[in-house]
Amino acid sequence: MRQTIQDHLGPPPTPYRWGGTGKFGIDCSGLVMTLFREQGIFLPRTSANQFFVGKPVSDKLQFGDLVFFSKYGPAHPVTHVGIFIGGDKFLHASASRGVTISSLNKRYYRLRYKGARRIF
């Protein structure tokens, strides 16, 4: 999984494309689905459905845990997903930056955090 992550980070990074699942354009849930499929794990296509797979994780996140967000705030349905990669960082496909790494501690993500799930 680590090599595929590096491939998507670039250079150049894989651009964002809603509904995309490949190197020429990918969205957040497509990125997660693709990375896990390469490990032999088949996940649903949307972030909202991915939120119900695996076991909830409240703390001590591990590499590969899925982290979920709602752009409308935590009381609303899931709209975004990323993969925890360690420290406070997660990999995701950003509409403005393509595949990138962000901090869970960034205010924007803290206010929209819904939870995490462990798939394996």
PDB file of C-alpha atoms in Angstrom:
ATOM      1  CA  MET A   1       0.000   0.000   0.000  1.00  0.00           C
ATOM      2  CA  ARG A   2       2.839   2.415   0.799  1.00  0.00           C
ATOM      3  CA  GLN A   3       4.208   2.285  -2.762  1.00  0.00           C
ATOM      4  CA  THR A   4       0.789   2.915  -4.288  1.00  0.00           C
ATOM      5  CA  ILE A   5       0.328   5.866  -1.933  1.00  0.00           C
ATOM      6  CA  GLN A   6       3.633   7.291  -3.161  1.00  0.00           C
ATOM      7  CA  ASP A   7       2.564   6.746  -6.772  1.00  0.00           C
ATOM      8  CA  HIS A   8      -0.583   8.833  -6.203  1.00  0.00           C
ATOM      9  CA  LEU A   9       1.314  11.565  -4.336  1.00  0.00           C
ATOM     10  CA  GLY A  10       3.554  12.016  -7.356  1.00  0.00           C
ATOM     11  CA  PRO A  11       5.184  13.956  -8.626  1.00  0.00           C
ATOM     12  CA  PRO A  12       2.870  14.863 -10.166  1.00  0.00           C
ATOM     13  CA  PRO A  13       0.068  14.110  -7.712  1.00  0.00           C
ATOM     14  CA  THR A  14      -3.029  12.395  -9.035  1.00  0.00           C
ATOM     15  CA  PRO A  15      -5.584  15.153  -9.716  1.00  0.00           C
ATOM     16  CA  TYR A  16      -9.047  15.187  -8.179  1.00  0.00           C
ATOM     17  CA  ARG A  17     -11.936  14.032 -10.331  1.00  0.00           C
ATOM     18  CA  TRP A  18     -15.363  13.355  -8.863  1.00  0.00           C
ATOM     19  CA  GLY A  19     -16.207   9.713  -9.490  1.00  0.00           C
ATOM     20  CA  GLY A  20     -12.636   8.949 -10.589  1.00  0.00           C
ATOM     21  CA  THR A  21     -10.745   5.818  -9.604  1.00  0.00           C
ATOM     22  CA  GLY A  22      -7.482   6.047 -11.533  1.00  0.00           C
ATOM     23  CA  LYS A  23      -4.181   7.866 -12.003  1.00  0.00           C
ATOM     24  CA  PHE A  24      -5.761  10.429 -14.354  1.00  0.00           C
ATOM     25  CA  GLY A  25      -8.279  11.535 -11.722  1.00  0.00           C
ATOM     26  CA  ILE A  26      -9.605  10.175  -8.455  1.00  0.00           C
ATOM     27  CA  ASP A  27     -11.962  11.197  -5.670  1.00  0.00           C
ATOM     28  CA  CYS A  28     -11.608  10.470  -1.952  1.00  0.00           C
ATOM     29  CA  SER A  29     -13.616   7.251  -1.808  1.00  0.00           C
ATOM     30  CA  GLY A  30     -12.154   6.083  -5.120  1.00  0.00           C
ATOM     31  CA  LEU A  31      -8.660   6.505  -3.671  1.00  0.00           C
ATOM     32  CA  VAL A  32      -9.552   4.475  -0.580  1.00  0.00           C
ATOM     33  CA  MET A  33     -11.331   1.801  -2.616  1.00  0.00           C
ATOM     34  CA  THR A  34      -8.406   1.514  -5.061  1.00  0.00           C
ATOM     35  CA  LEU A  35      -5.688   1.306  -2.392  1.00  0.00           C
ATOM     36  CA  PHE A  36      -7.545  -1.359  -0.436  1.00  0.00           C
ATOM     37  CA  ARG A  37      -8.498  -3.337  -3.559  1.00  0.00           C
ATOM     38  CA  GLU A  38      -4.781  -3.644  -4.329  1.00  0.00           C
ATOM     39  CA  GLN A  39      -4.468  -5.344  -0.921  1.00  0.00           C
ATOM     40  CA  GLY A  40      -7.290  -7.778  -1.784  1.00  0.00           C
ATOM     41  CA  ILE A  41      -9.865  -5.910   0.323  1.00  0.00           C
ATOM     42  CA  PHE A  42     -13.011  -4.821  -1.499  1.00  0.00           C
ATOM     43  CA  LEU A  43     -14.747  -1.754  -0.079  1.00  0.00           C
ATOM     44  CA  PRO A  44     -17.930   0.051  -1.134  1.00  0.00           C
ATOM     45  CA  ARG A  45     -17.551   2.861  -3.665  1.00  0.00           C
ATOM     46  CA  THR A  46     -18.796   5.811  -1.584  1.00  0.00           C
ATOM     47  CA  SER A  47     -17.415   7.341   1.611  1.00  0.00           C
ATOM     48  CA  ALA A  48     -20.896   7.181   3.177  1.00  0.00           C
ATOM     49  CA  ASN A  49     -20.987   3.391   2.664  1.00  0.00           C
ATOM     50  CA  GLN A  50     -17.321   2.896   3.610  1.00  0.00           C
ATOM     51  CA  PHE A  51     -18.184   4.430   7.002  1.00  0.00           C
ATOM     52  CA  PHE A  52     -20.091   1.247   7.921  1.00  0.00           C
ATOM     53  CA  VAL A  53     -17.260  -1.206   7.137  1.00  0.00           C
ATOM     54  CA  GLY A  54     -14.796  -2.483   9.740  1.00  0.00           C
ATOM     55  CA  LYS A  55     -14.625  -1.701  13.437  1.00  0.00           C
ATOM     56  CA  PRO A  56     -14.954   1.753  15.003  1.00  0.00           C
ATOM     57  CA  VAL A  57     -11.707   3.181  16.387  1.00  0.00           C
ATOM     58  CA  SER A  58     -11.895   5.951  18.970  1.00  0.00           C
ATOM     59  CA  ASP A  59      -8.200   6.466  19.690  1.00  0.00           C
ATOM     60  CA  LYS A  60      -4.747   5.064  18.905  1.00  0.00           C
ATOM     61  CA  LEU A  61      -5.223   5.195  15.162  1.00  0.00           C
ATOM     62  CA  GLN A  62      -3.005   2.869  13.125  1.00  0.00           C
ATOM     63  CA  PHE A  63      -1.618   3.098   9.596  1.00  0.00           C
ATOM     64  CA  GLY A  64      -4.423   2.208   7.201  1.00  0.00           C
ATOM     65  CA  ASP A  65      -7.349   3.196   9.430  1.00  0.00           C
ATOM     66  CA  LEU A  66     -10.012   5.121   7.555  1.00  0.00           C
ATOM     67  CA  VAL A  67     -10.860   8.607   8.826  1.00  0.00           C
ATOM     68  CA  PHE A  68     -14.212  10.169   7.976  1.00  0.00           C
ATOM     69  CA  PHE A  69     -15.525  13.712   7.771  1.00  0.00           C
ATOM     70  CA  SER A  70     -18.653  15.659   6.885  1.00  0.00           C
ATOM     71  CA  LYS A  71     -18.255  19.000   5.176  1.00  0.00           C
ATOM     72  CA  TYR A  72     -21.380  20.119   7.052  1.00  0.00           C
ATOM     73  CA  GLY A  73     -20.130  19.103  10.516  1.00  0.00           C
ATOM     74  CA  PRO A  74     -20.118  15.946  12.643  1.00  0.00           C
ATOM     75  CA  ALA A  75     -23.919  15.795  13.062  1.00  0.00           C
ATOM     76  CA  HIS A  76     -24.345  15.295   9.300  1.00  0.00           C
ATOM     77  CA  PRO A  77     -23.705  12.312   7.001  1.00  0.00           C
ATOM     78  CA  VAL A  78     -20.189  11.400   5.866  1.00  0.00           C
ATOM     79  CA  THR A  79     -18.976  13.244   2.768  1.00  0.00           C
ATOM     80  CA  HIS A  80     -15.206  12.634   2.838  1.00  0.00           C
ATOM     81  CA  VAL A  81     -12.755   9.849   3.687  1.00  0.00           C
ATOM     82  CA  GLY A  82      -8.999   9.509   4.002  1.00  0.00           C
ATOM     83  CA  ILE A  83      -6.410   6.959   5.145  1.00  0.00           C
ATOM     84  CA  PHE A  84      -4.476   7.531   8.360  1.00  0.00           C
ATOM     85  CA  ILE A  85      -0.720   7.282   7.717  1.00  0.00           C
ATOM     86  CA  GLY A  86       0.751   8.106  11.135  1.00  0.00           C
ATOM     87  CA  GLY A  87       1.351  10.993  13.513  1.00  0.00           C
ATOM     88  CA  ASP A  88      -1.565  13.304  12.855  1.00  0.00           C
ATOM     89  CA  LYS A  89      -1.487  12.833   9.058  1.00  0.00           C
ATOM     90  CA  PHE A  90      -3.901  11.298   6.607  1.00  0.00           C
ATOM     91  CA  LEU A  91      -3.878  10.755   2.850  1.00  0.00           C
ATOM     92  CA  HIS A  92      -6.894  11.851   0.855  1.00  0.00           C
ATOM     93  CA  ALA A  93      -8.043  13.247  -2.467  1.00  0.00           C
ATOM     94  CA  SER A  94      -8.761  16.950  -2.068  1.00  0.00           C
ATOM     95  CA  ALA A  95     -10.983  18.705  -4.604  1.00  0.00           C
ATOM     96  CA  SER A  96      -8.530  21.619  -4.682  1.00  0.00           C
ATOM     97  CA  ARG A  97      -5.169  19.798  -4.369  1.00  0.00           C
ATOM     98  CA  GLY A  98      -5.677  16.286  -5.705  1.00  0.00           C
ATOM     99  CA  VAL A  99      -4.099  13.452  -3.732  1.00  0.00           C
ATOM    100  CA  THR A 100      -2.396  15.024  -0.745  1.00  0.00           C
ATOM    101  CA  ILE A 101      -1.504  14.618   2.921  1.00  0.00           C
ATOM    102  CA  SER A 102      -3.247  16.728   5.569  1.00  0.00           C
ATOM    103  CA  SER A 103      -3.235  17.024   9.357  1.00  0.00           C
ATOM    104  CA  LEU A 104      -6.101  15.739  11.480  1.00  0.00           C
ATOM    105  CA  ASN A 105      -5.255  18.601  13.839  1.00  0.00           C
ATOM    106  CA  LYS A 106      -6.023  21.244  11.222  1.00  0.00           C
ATOM    107  CA  ARG A 107      -9.064  23.178  12.442  1.00  0.00           C
ATOM    108  CA  TYR A 108     -11.015  22.508   9.240  1.00  0.00           C
ATOM    109  CA  TYR A 109     -10.766  18.735   9.695  1.00  0.00           C
ATOM    110  CA  ARG A 110     -11.167  18.761  13.492  1.00  0.00           C
ATOM    111  CA  LEU A 111     -14.538  20.516  13.139  1.00  0.00           C
ATOM    112  CA  ARG A 112     -15.753  18.028  10.526  1.00  0.00           C
ATOM    113  CA  TYR A 113     -14.361  14.769  11.934  1.00  0.00           C
ATOM    114  CA  LYS A 114     -16.927  11.941  12.137  1.00  0.00           C
ATOM    115  CA  GLY A 115     -14.778   9.038  13.303  1.00  0.00           C
ATOM    116  CA  ALA A 116     -12.433   6.269  12.202  1.00  0.00           C
ATOM    117  CA  ARG A 117     -12.799   2.626  11.187  1.00  0.00           C
ATOM    118  CA  ARG A 118     -10.255  -0.189  11.151  1.00  0.00           C
ATOM    119  CA  ILE A 119     -10.598  -2.477   8.164  1.00  0.00           C
ATOM    120  CA  PHE A 120      -7.834  -4.997   8.954  1.00  0.00           C
TER     121      PHE A 120
END
